[in-house]
Coordinates of C-alpha atoms in Angstrom, one line a residue:
Chain A
X1 CA 85.9 136.6 165.4
X2 CA 87.3 134.0 163.2
X3 CA 83.8 132.5 162.8
X4 CA 82.5 135.8 161.5
X5 CA 85.4 135.9 159.0
X6 CA 84.5 132.5 157.6
X7 CA 80.8 133.5 157.4
X8 CA 81.8 136.5 155.3
X9 CA 83.8 134.3 152.9
X10 CA 80.9 131.9 152.7
X11 CA 78.6 134.8 151.9
X12 CA 80.9 136.1 149.2
X13 CA 81.4 132.7 147.6
X14 CA 77.7 132.1 147.5
X15 CA 76.8 135.5 146.2
X16 CA 79.4 135.5 143.4
X17 CA 78.3 134.3 140.0
X18 CA 80.5 131.3 138.9
X19 CA 79.2 131.2 135.3
X20 CA 82.6 131.9 133.7
X21 CA 84.4 129.4 135.8
X22 CA 81.7 126.9 135.0
X23 CA 82.1 127.4 131.3
X24 CA 85.9 127.1 131.5
X25 CA 85.6 124.0 133.5
X26 CA 83.2 122.4 131.1
X27 CA 85.4 123.3 128.1
X28 CA 88.4 121.7 129.9
X29 CA 86.4 118.6 130.6
X30 CA 85.3 118.4 127.0
X31 CA 88.8 118.8 125.7
X32 CA 90.2 116.2 128.1
X33 CA 87.3 113.9 127.2
X34 CA 87.9 114.3 123.5
X35 CA 91.6 113.6 123.9
X36 CA 91.0 110.5 126.0
X37 CA 88.2 109.2 123.7
X38 CA 90.3 109.9 120.5
X39 CA 93.5 108.4 121.8
X40 CA 91.5 105.4 123.1
X41 CA 89.9 104.9 119.7
X42 CA 93.3 105.0 117.9
X43 CA 94.9 102.7 120.5
X44 CA 92.1 100.1 120.4
X45 CA 92.0 100.1 116.6
X46 CA 95.7 99.6 116.4
X47 CA 95.9 97.0 119.2
X48 CA 93.1 94.9 117.8
X49 CA 95.0 94.8 114.5
X50 CA 98.4 94.0 116.0
X51 CA 97.1 91.3 118.4
X52 CA 95.2 89.5 115.6
X53 CA 98.2 89.8 113.2
X54 CA 100.7 88.7 115.8
X55 CA 99.0 85.3 116.0
X56 CA 99.6 84.9 112.3
X57 CA 103.1 86.3 112.4
X58 CA 104.1 84.0 115.2
X59 CA 103.5 81.1 112.8
X60 CA 105.9 82.7 110.3
X61 CA 108.6 84.3 112.5
X62 CA 110.7 83.3 115.5
X63 CA 110.3 86.6 117.2
X64 CA 107.3 88.9 117.0
X65 CA 107.4 92.2 118.8
X66 CA 110.0 94.9 119.4
X67 CA 111.5 93.0 122.3
X68 CA 110.8 89.7 124.1
X69 CA 108.2 91.4 126.3
X70 CA 106.8 94.1 124.2
X71 CA 104.8 93.6 121.0
X72 CA 105.0 97.2 119.8
X73 CA 106.3 100.6 120.5
X74 CA 104.3 103.8 120.3
X75 CA 105.8 107.2 119.5
X76 CA 102.6 109.0 120.2
X77 CA 98.8 108.5 119.9
X78 CA 99.0 108.1 116.1
X79 CA 102.4 106.5 115.4
X80 CA 103.2 102.9 116.3
X81 CA 106.0 100.6 115.3
X82 CA 106.2 96.8 115.5
X83 CA 108.7 94.3 114.4
X84 CA 109.3 90.6 113.6
X85 CA 112.4 88.7 112.7
X86 CA 113.8 85.2 112.5
X87 CA 112.4 83.6 109.4
X88 CA 113.8 81.8 106.3
X89 CA 114.9 84.5 103.8
X90 CA 113.4 87.4 105.7
X91 CA 115.8 89.1 108.1
X92 CA 113.7 92.1 109.2
X93 CA 110.0 92.7 109.1
X94 CA 109.3 96.2 110.2
X95 CA 105.7 97.5 110.5
X96 CA 105.1 101.2 110.8
X97 CA 101.7 102.5 111.6
X98 CA 100.1 105.9 111.1
X99 CA 96.6 106.7 112.3
X100 CA 94.3 109.7 112.0
X101 CA 94.9 112.4 114.5
X102 CA 91.8 111.5 116.5
X103 CA 93.5 112.3 119.8
X104 CA 93.4 116.0 118.9
X105 CA 89.9 116.8 117.7
X106 CA 90.7 120.4 116.6
X107 CA 93.7 119.3 114.5
X108 CA 91.7 116.4 113.1
X109 CA 88.9 118.8 112.0
X110 CA 91.3 121.4 110.7
X111 CA 93.2 118.8 108.7
X112 CA 90.0 117.5 107.0
X113 CA 88.6 120.9 106.3
X114 CA 91.8 122.5 105.1
X115 CA 92.9 119.5 103.1
X116 CA 90.0 120.3 100.7
X117 CA 91.2 123.9 100.2
X118 CA 95.0 123.5 100.3
X119 CA 96.8 120.6 98.7
X120 CA 99.8 121.1 101.0
X121 CA 97.9 120.2 104.1
X122 CA 97.5 116.4 104.5
X123 CA 95.6 114.4 106.9
X124 CA 97.1 111.1 108.0
X125 CA 95.1 107.9 107.2
X126 CA 94.9 104.7 109.1
X127 CA 97.7 102.8 107.4
X128 CA 100.5 100.4 107.9
X129 CA 103.7 100.1 105.9
X130 CA 105.6 96.9 106.1
X131 CA 109.2 96.8 105.1
X132 CA 110.9 93.4 104.7
X133 CA 114.6 92.9 104.1
X134 CA 116.5 89.7 103.2
X135 CA 119.4 88.0 104.9
X136 CA 122.8 89.3 103.7
X137 CA 123.7 86.0 102.0
X138 CA 120.8 86.1 99.6
X139 CA 121.6 87.9 96.4
X140 CA 118.8 89.3 94.3
X141 CA 119.5 91.1 91.0
X142 CA 118.5 94.8 91.1
X143 CA 115.0 95.5 89.8
X144 CA 112.0 97.6 90.7
X145 CA 108.5 96.1 90.4
X146 CA 105.4 97.4 92.1
X147 CA 101.7 96.8 92.0
X148 CA 100.1 100.0 93.0
X149 CA 96.5 101.0 93.9
X150 CA 95.4 103.9 91.6
X151 CA 94.1 105.9 94.5
X152 CA 96.5 108.8 95.0
X153 CA 99.1 107.1 92.8
X154 CA 100.7 110.4 92.0
X155 CA 101.4 111.0 95.6
X156 CA 102.8 107.5 96.0
X157 CA 105.2 108.2 93.1
X158 CA 106.2 111.5 94.8
X159 CA 106.7 109.9 98.2
X160 CA 108.8 107.0 97.0
X161 CA 112.0 107.5 95.1
X162 CA 112.0 103.9 93.7
X163 CA 108.5 104.4 92.2
X164 CA 109.6 107.6 90.4
X165 CA 112.1 105.5 88.5
X166 CA 109.5 103.2 87.0
X167 CA 107.0 103.4 84.1
X168 CA 103.3 103.2 85.0
X169 CA 101.3 100.7 82.9
X170 CA 97.9 99.2 82.9
X171 CA 97.6 95.5 82.5
X172 CA 94.9 92.9 81.9
X173 CA 96.5 90.8 84.5
X174 CA 95.5 93.3 87.2
X175 CA 92.2 94.5 88.4
X176 CA 91.2 97.8 86.9
X177 CA 92.0 99.6 90.3
X178 CA 95.7 98.7 90.1
X179 CA 98.7 99.5 87.8
X180 CA 102.1 98.2 87.4
X181 CA 104.9 100.6 88.3
X182 CA 107.8 98.5 87.1
X183 CA 111.0 98.5 85.0
X184 CA 110.2 95.5 82.9
X185 CA 107.1 93.7 81.8
X186 CA 109.0 90.4 81.9
X187 CA 109.5 90.8 85.7
X188 CA 105.8 91.5 86.1
X189 CA 105.0 88.3 84.3
X190 CA 107.4 86.3 86.4
X191 CA 105.8 87.4 89.6
X192 CA 102.3 87.1 88.4
X193 CA 99.9 84.3 89.3
X194 CA 96.1 84.0 88.9
X195 CA 95.9 83.9 92.7
X196 CA 97.7 87.2 92.9
X197 CA 95.0 88.8 90.7
X198 CA 92.3 87.2 92.8
X199 CA 94.0 88.5 96.0
X200 CA 94.1 92.0 94.6
X201 CA 90.5 91.8 93.5
X202 CA 89.2 90.8 96.9
X203 CA 91.3 93.4 98.8
X204 CA 91.0 96.6 96.8
X205 CA 90.0 98.4 99.9
X206 CA 93.1 97.2 101.8
X207 CA 96.1 96.9 99.5
X208 CA 97.7 100.2 98.6
X209 CA 100.9 98.8 97.1
X210 CA 103.1 95.7 97.0
X211 CA 106.6 96.7 95.9
X212 CA 109.9 95.0 95.4
X213 CA 112.9 97.2 94.9
X214 CA 116.7 97.5 95.1
X215 CA 116.5 101.3 95.5
X216 CA 115.4 103.1 98.6
X217 CA 112.1 105.0 99.1
X218 CA 114.0 108.1 100.1
X219 CA 115.8 110.1 97.4
X220 CA 119.6 109.4 97.6
X221 CA 122.0 112.3 98.3
X222 CA 125.2 110.3 98.5
X223 CA 126.6 107.7 96.2
X224 CA 126.5 105.2 99.0
X225 CA 122.7 105.5 99.1
X226 CA 122.4 104.5 95.5
X227 CA 123.9 101.0 96.1
X228 CA 121.3 98.3 95.4
X229 CA 119.8 96.8 98.5
X230 CA 116.7 94.6 98.1
X231 CA 113.6 95.6 100.0
X232 CA 110.0 94.5 99.8
X233 CA 107.2 96.9 100.8
X234 CA 103.6 96.3 101.5
X235 CA 101.3 99.1 102.3
X236 CA 97.8 98.4 103.7
X237 CA 94.9 100.3 105.0
X238 CA 94.4 99.7 108.7
X239 CA 91.0 98.2 109.3
X240 CA 90.1 96.4 112.4
X241 CA 86.8 94.6 111.6
X242 CA 86.8 90.9 111.6
X243 CA 86.8 90.2 107.9
X244 CA 89.5 92.8 107.2
X245 CA 91.7 91.3 109.9
X246 CA 91.4 87.9 108.4
X247 CA 92.0 89.2 104.9
X248 CA 95.1 91.1 106.2
X249 CA 96.6 87.9 107.5
X250 CA 96.1 86.3 104.1
X251 CA 97.7 89.2 102.3
X252 CA 100.7 89.2 104.6
X253 CA 101.2 85.4 104.1
X254 CA 101.0 85.9 100.3
X255 CA 103.4 88.8 100.5
X256 CA 105.9 86.5 102.3
X257 CA 105.4 83.8 99.7
X258 CA 106.3 86.3 97.0
X259 CA 109.5 87.3 98.9
X260 CA 110.3 83.6 99.2
X261 CA 109.9 83.2 95.4
X262 CA 112.1 86.2 94.6
X263 CA 114.8 84.9 97.1
X264 CA 114.7 81.4 95.5
X265 CA 116.8 80.3 92.5
X266 CA 113.5 80.0 90.5
X267 CA 113.4 83.8 90.1
X268 CA 115.8 85.0 87.5
X269 CA 116.2 88.1 85.4
X270 CA 117.5 87.8 81.9
X271 CA 120.8 89.5 81.4
X272 CA 119.5 91.8 78.7
X273 CA 116.8 93.1 81.1
X274 CA 119.4 93.5 83.9
X275 CA 121.6 95.5 81.5
X276 CA 118.7 97.9 80.8
X277 CA 118.0 98.2 84.5
X278 CA 121.7 98.9 85.2
X279 CA 121.7 101.7 82.7
X280 CA 118.9 103.5 84.6
X281 CA 121.0 103.1 87.8
X282 CA 124.1 104.5 86.1
X283 CA 122.2 107.5 84.8
X284 CA 121.0 108.2 88.3
X285 CA 124.5 107.9 89.7
X286 CA 125.8 110.3 87.1
X287 CA 123.1 112.8 87.9
X288 CA 124.0 112.6 91.6
X289 CA 127.7 112.8 90.9
X290 CA 127.1 116.0 88.9
X291 CA 125.2 117.5 91.8
X292 CA 128.0 116.5 94.3
X293 CA 130.7 118.0 92.0
X294 CA 128.7 121.2 91.6
X295 CA 128.4 121.5 95.4
X296 CA 132.1 121.0 95.8
X297 CA 132.9 123.6 93.1
X298 CA 130.7 126.1 94.8
X299 CA 132.4 125.5 98.1
X300 CA 135.8 125.9 96.6
X301 CA 134.9 129.2 95.0
X302 CA 133.5 130.5 98.3
X303 CA 136.8 129.6 100.0
X304 CA 138.8 131.4 97.3
X305 CA 136.7 134.5 97.8
X306 CA 137.2 134.4 101.5
X307 CA 140.9 134.1 101.1
X308 CA 141.0 137.1 98.8
X309 CA 139.1 139.1 101.4
X310 CA 141.5 138.1 104.1
X311 CA 144.5 139.2 102.0
X312 CA 143.0 142.5 101.5
X313 CA 142.1 142.9 105.1
X314 CA 145.8 142.3 106.0
X315 CA 147.0 145.0 103.7
X316 CA 144.4 147.5 104.9
X317 CA 147.0 149.8 106.4
X318 CA 149.4 149.6 103.5
X319 CA 147.8 151.3 100.5
X320 CA 150.8 150.7 98.3
X321 CA 150.8 147.0 98.8
X322 CA 147.0 146.8 98.5
X323 CA 147.3 148.5 95.1
X324 CA 149.9 146.0 94.0
X325 CA 147.7 143.1 95.1
X326 CA 144.7 144.5 93.3
X327 CA 146.7 145.0 90.1
X328 CA 147.9 141.4 90.4
X329 CA 144.4 140.1 90.8
X330 CA 143.1 142.1 87.9
X331 CA 145.8 140.8 85.6
X332 CA 145.0 137.3 86.7
X333 CA 141.4 137.8 85.9
X334 CA 142.2 139.3 82.5
X335 CA 144.5 136.3 81.6
X336 CA 141.6 134.0 82.6
X337 CA 139.2 135.8 80.3
X338 CA 141.7 135.7 77.4
X339 CA 142.1 132.0 77.9
X340 CA 138.3 131.5 77.8
X341 CA 138.0 133.5 74.7
X342 CA 140.8 131.5 73.0
X343 CA 139.1 128.3 73.9
X344 CA 135.7 129.5 72.5
X345 CA 137.4 130.9 69.3
Chain B
X1 CA 88.5 142.3 88.9
X2 CA 85.0 143.4 88.4
X3 CA 85.0 145.2 91.7
X4 CA 87.2 147.8 90.2
X5 CA 84.5 148.6 87.7
X6 CA 81.7 148.9 90.2
X7 CA 82.3 152.4 91.3
X8 CA 83.1 153.7 87.9
X9 CA 80.5 156.0 86.7
X10 CA 80.0 155.9 82.9
X11 CA 80.5 159.1 81.2
X12 CA 78.4 159.9 78.1
X13 CA 81.3 159.0 75.8
X14 CA 81.3 155.4 77.0
X15 CA 77.6 154.9 76.5
X16 CA 78.1 154.6 72.8
X17 CA 80.5 151.8 73.4
X18 CA 77.9 150.2 75.7
X19 CA 75.2 150.4 73.0
X20 CA 77.3 148.6 70.5
X21 CA 78.0 145.9 73.0
X22 CA 74.3 145.7 73.8
X23 CA 73.5 145.1 70.1
X24 CA 75.8 142.1 70.0
X25 CA 73.9 140.4 72.7
X26 CA 71.3 139.5 70.2
X27 CA 73.7 136.9 68.9
X28 CA 73.7 133.6 70.8
X29 CA 76.1 133.8 73.8
X30 CA 77.2 130.2 73.4
X31 CA 79.3 130.8 70.3
X32 CA 81.2 133.5 72.0
X33 CA 84.5 133.2 73.8
X34 CA 83.5 132.8 77.5
X35 CA 85.9 135.6 78.5
X36 CA 84.1 138.0 76.1
X37 CA 80.6 136.9 77.1
X38 CA 81.6 137.4 80.7
X39 CA 82.6 140.9 79.9
X40 CA 79.2 141.4 78.2
X41 CA 77.3 139.9 81.1
X42 CA 79.2 142.2 83.4
X43 CA 78.3 145.3 81.4
X44 CA 74.7 144.3 81.2
X45 CA 74.5 143.8 84.9
X46 CA 76.1 147.2 85.4
X47 CA 73.3 148.7 83.4
X48 CA 70.7 146.8 85.3
X49 CA 72.2 147.8 88.6
X50 CA 72.1 151.5 87.4
X51 CA 68.4 151.3 86.8
X52 CA 67.6 149.7 90.2
X53 CA 66.2 151.8 93.0
X54 CA 68.8 151.1 95.7
X55 CA 67.1 153.4 98.2
X56 CA 64.2 150.9 98.4
X57 CA 64.9 148.3 101.1
X58 CA 62.9 145.6 99.3
X59 CA 65.3 145.9 96.3
X60 CA 68.1 144.8 98.6
X61 CA 66.0 141.9 99.8
X62 CA 65.3 140.8 96.3
X63 CA 69.0 141.1 95.3
X64 CA 69.9 139.1 98.3
X65 CA 67.5 136.4 97.4
X66 CA 68.8 136.4 93.9
X67 CA 72.4 136.1 95.1
X68 CA 71.7 133.3 97.6
X69 CA 69.6 131.3 95.2
X70 CA 72.1 131.7 92.3
X71 CA 74.9 130.5 94.7
X72 CA 72.8 127.6 95.9
X73 CA 72.1 126.5 92.3
X74 CA 75.8 126.9 91.3
X75 CA 76.9 124.8 94.3
X76 CA 74.3 122.1 93.6
X77 CA 75.4 121.9 89.9
X78 CA 78.9 121.2 91.1
X79 CA 77.9 118.8 93.9
X80 CA 75.6 116.8 91.5
X81 CA 78.4 116.6 89.0
X82 CA 80.8 115.5 91.8
X83 CA 78.4 112.7 92.7
X84 CA 78.1 111.6 89.0
X85 CA 81.9 111.4 88.8
X86 CA 82.1 109.3 92.0
X87 CA 79.3 107.0 90.7
X88 CA 81.0 106.6 87.3
X89 CA 84.3 105.7 89.1
X90 CA 86.3 105.9 85.8
X91 CA 89.6 104.2 86.7
X92 CA 91.3 104.9 83.3
X93 CA 94.9 105.9 83.8
X94 CA 95.7 109.4 82.8
X95 CA 99.3 110.7 82.4
X96 CA 100.1 114.3 81.5
X97 CA 102.7 117.0 82.1
X98 CA 101.6 119.7 84.4
X99 CA 102.8 123.3 84.1
X100 CA 105.5 124.2 86.6
X101 CA 104.5 126.2 89.6
X102 CA 106.6 129.3 88.9
X103 CA 105.7 130.9 92.3
X104 CA 107.6 128.1 94.1
X105 CA 110.6 128.3 91.7
X106 CA 109.9 125.3 89.6
X107 CA 111.2 125.4 86.0
X108 CA 110.4 122.0 84.6
X109 CA 107.1 120.5 83.8
X110 CA 106.0 117.8 86.3
X111 CA 104.5 114.5 85.3
X112 CA 101.2 113.7 86.8
X113 CA 100.0 110.1 86.9
X114 CA 96.4 109.8 87.9
X115 CA 93.0 108.4 87.0
X116 CA 90.2 110.1 85.1
X117 CA 88.1 109.9 88.2
X118 CA 90.7 111.6 90.4
X119 CA 91.5 114.2 87.8
X120 CA 87.8 115.0 87.5
X121 CA 87.3 115.2 91.3
X122 CA 90.3 117.6 91.4
X123 CA 88.7 119.8 88.8
X124 CA 85.3 119.8 90.5
X125 CA 86.9 120.5 93.9
X126 CA 88.6 123.5 92.4
X127 CA 85.2 124.8 91.1
X128 CA 83.7 124.3 94.6
X129 CA 86.6 126.1 96.2
X130 CA 85.9 128.9 93.8
X131 CA 82.3 129.1 95.0
X132 CA 83.4 129.4 98.6
X133 CA 86.1 132.0 97.8
X134 CA 83.5 134.1 96.0
X135 CA 81.1 133.7 98.9
X136 CA 83.8 134.9 101.3
X137 CA 84.7 137.9 99.1
X138 CA 81.1 139.0 98.4
X139 CA 80.1 138.3 102.0
X140 CA 82.9 140.6 103.2
X141 CA 82.0 143.3 100.7
X142 CA 78.3 143.1 101.5
X143 CA 78.2 142.5 105.3
X144 CA 81.2 144.4 106.4
X145 CA 81.7 147.1 103.7
X146 CA 77.9 147.4 103.2
X147 CA 78.1 147.3 99.4
X148 CA 75.1 145.8 97.6
X149 CA 76.5 146.0 94.0
X150 CA 78.8 143.0 94.3
X151 CA 75.8 140.8 95.2
X152 CA 74.2 141.6 91.9
X153 CA 77.4 141.3 89.9
X154 CA 78.4 138.0 91.6
X155 CA 75.1 136.3 91.3
X156 CA 74.9 135.4 87.6
X157 CA 78.5 135.1 86.6
X158 CA 79.3 132.1 88.8
X159 CA 76.2 130.4 87.5
X160 CA 77.3 131.0 84.0
X161 CA 80.8 129.7 84.9
X162 CA 79.3 126.5 86.3
X163 CA 77.3 125.8 83.2
X164 CA 80.3 126.5 81.0
X165 CA 82.8 124.5 83.1
X166 CA 84.3 121.7 81.1
X167 CA 83.8 119.2 83.8
X168 CA 80.1 120.0 84.1
X169 CA 79.7 119.8 80.3
X170 CA 81.1 116.3 80.3
X171 CA 79.2 114.8 83.2
X172 CA 76.0 116.8 83.5
X173 CA 75.4 117.5 79.9
X174 CA 76.8 114.2 78.6
X175 CA 79.3 115.8 76.1
X176 CA 82.1 113.6 74.8
X177 CA 85.5 114.4 76.3
X178 CA 87.2 115.1 73.0
X179 CA 88.7 118.2 71.3
X180 CA 88.3 121.1 73.7
X181 CA 87.0 118.8 76.4
X182 CA 89.8 116.3 76.2
X183 CA 91.6 115.8 79.5
X184 CA 93.8 117.4 80.7
X185 CA 91.9 120.6 80.1
X186 CA 93.7 123.5 78.6
X187 CA 93.9 126.7 80.6
X188 CA 91.5 129.2 79.0
X189 CA 93.4 131.9 77.3
X190 CA 92.3 135.0 75.4
X191 CA 95.3 134.7 73.2
X192 CA 94.8 131.1 72.1
X193 CA 96.5 127.9 73.3
X194 CA 100.3 127.7 72.9
X195 CA 100.9 124.1 72.0
X196 CA 97.8 121.9 72.2
X197 CA 99.8 118.7 72.6
X198 CA 102.5 119.9 74.9
X199 CA 101.0 118.3 77.9
X200 CA 100.3 114.9 76.4
X201 CA 103.4 114.4 74.2
X202 CA 104.2 110.8 74.5
X203 CA 108.0 111.1 74.2
X204 CA 108.3 113.8 76.9
X205 CA 106.0 111.8 79.2
X206 CA 108.2 108.7 78.9
X207 CA 111.2 110.7 79.6
X208 CA 109.7 112.4 82.7
X209 CA 108.3 109.1 84.0
X210 CA 111.7 107.6 85.0
X211 CA 113.3 110.9 86.1
X212 CA 113.7 109.7 89.7
X213 CA 112.3 112.9 91.3
X214 CA 110.4 111.2 94.1
X215 CA 111.2 110.6 97.7
X216 CA 112.6 114.0 98.5
X217 CA 111.6 114.7 102.1
X218 CA 110.9 118.3 102.7
X219 CA 111.3 119.4 106.3

């Protein structure tokens, strides 16, 4: 009897059309395949970059990698972080990587199509941003000086607070693809060498910006955040072919040399220039203070209104007292108005 | 806007008005304000569409061919211009003050720092976007709502727009980018420009440049 039952199942399985299931299965396989392929592409691109650069970085730093065992840390298939430390002058050397969203083909396609139609939709590029900070005992006068690739330079100014404090200027000393975004031409000249121009010329496809700044890249919202703290930024396109990898090592070494120069006693800012720069900082602090004060004032007013409401609520069942209170408040307001008028007159 | 006019039947009293417009067509279109010549073109096309035999299926076929070829030509004009811009690769720095986006509650003019190439690419991309938007609108009207009039109306005016676009004039027709064609382009207005130098005033640019507005992370 059981045999007959199984034979029936077999018959039904064989006679049913499995087209739909086949299509679904194929789609699932394609999706999984695209995911695996895309994330592998991102990972291999990133890893070939970091493995090659770590060789170079090891000659510069005591420790390369996020820990003694791990070279990097990955947030997801398109965000990676790596780190180096233990060098003369440089305390921290943080590398943040973003890659295209290849792991999600649909998102990748949508980003690229809709980026054309809507400005607000942005596709990530293969890029690395390196942030270097100095040891605490090294003092550098506040200044902002950046050499920026003209590609999407408006976006770079929008994304980085410190760049939006600078003037953009062309210079014969830079290749035509680059501009200075800086606070003083004198500082530009102090940092410039013929080799720097050559380096930029040869790596137009890689170098997005080289920036030295005492202000952060994020807009400050507290007075603490406006305090000068020297940082050096280097943003590069992430390319993993052999020539780009070699050129990238060269760029990083030159970047470190520039930091060494700024940290050394040879680099000095004239006091007049420093005064001018300090004025910009003071103006920013004032602007921020005004915002903070305004916020406080609004909060106080809100509190007052709430208290008034509470008082009224208390006297709800006592109309006589409520009338008294309202009268009092009205008189208070009238007196305030009178005062204002007198001040204006 | 023109869709509103499509279903309007002209009463006898308006035909006099039409005739007077028709007479003015004898003058060269180029000297006219584009907004006015657009209006003229629209009225002419309306007259043409009135005289067509829409019951005949081959009319629809011809109008479809006209629309598709006009769109293809428009798009190719833009794409060729785009390629010319890319090949020229003009890296001259361009700074100007952009009008605030009132829809998102901005009140102050924003400084834009860019290159001539990037500005031009932005302009041409906007034109190309326009072609696709028009295509979607007309496609919806024709394929879904079964209207044939929009096909005729929307065939020649985008082409006219392409030939009259500042960016095409500069790159395809080799005009000098001065006066009306100086970057940044002024928004076309029927009532005349407000202040021609408002967007390139050196003093305001310098002030806006160090305003420290960057780095605000929007979540």
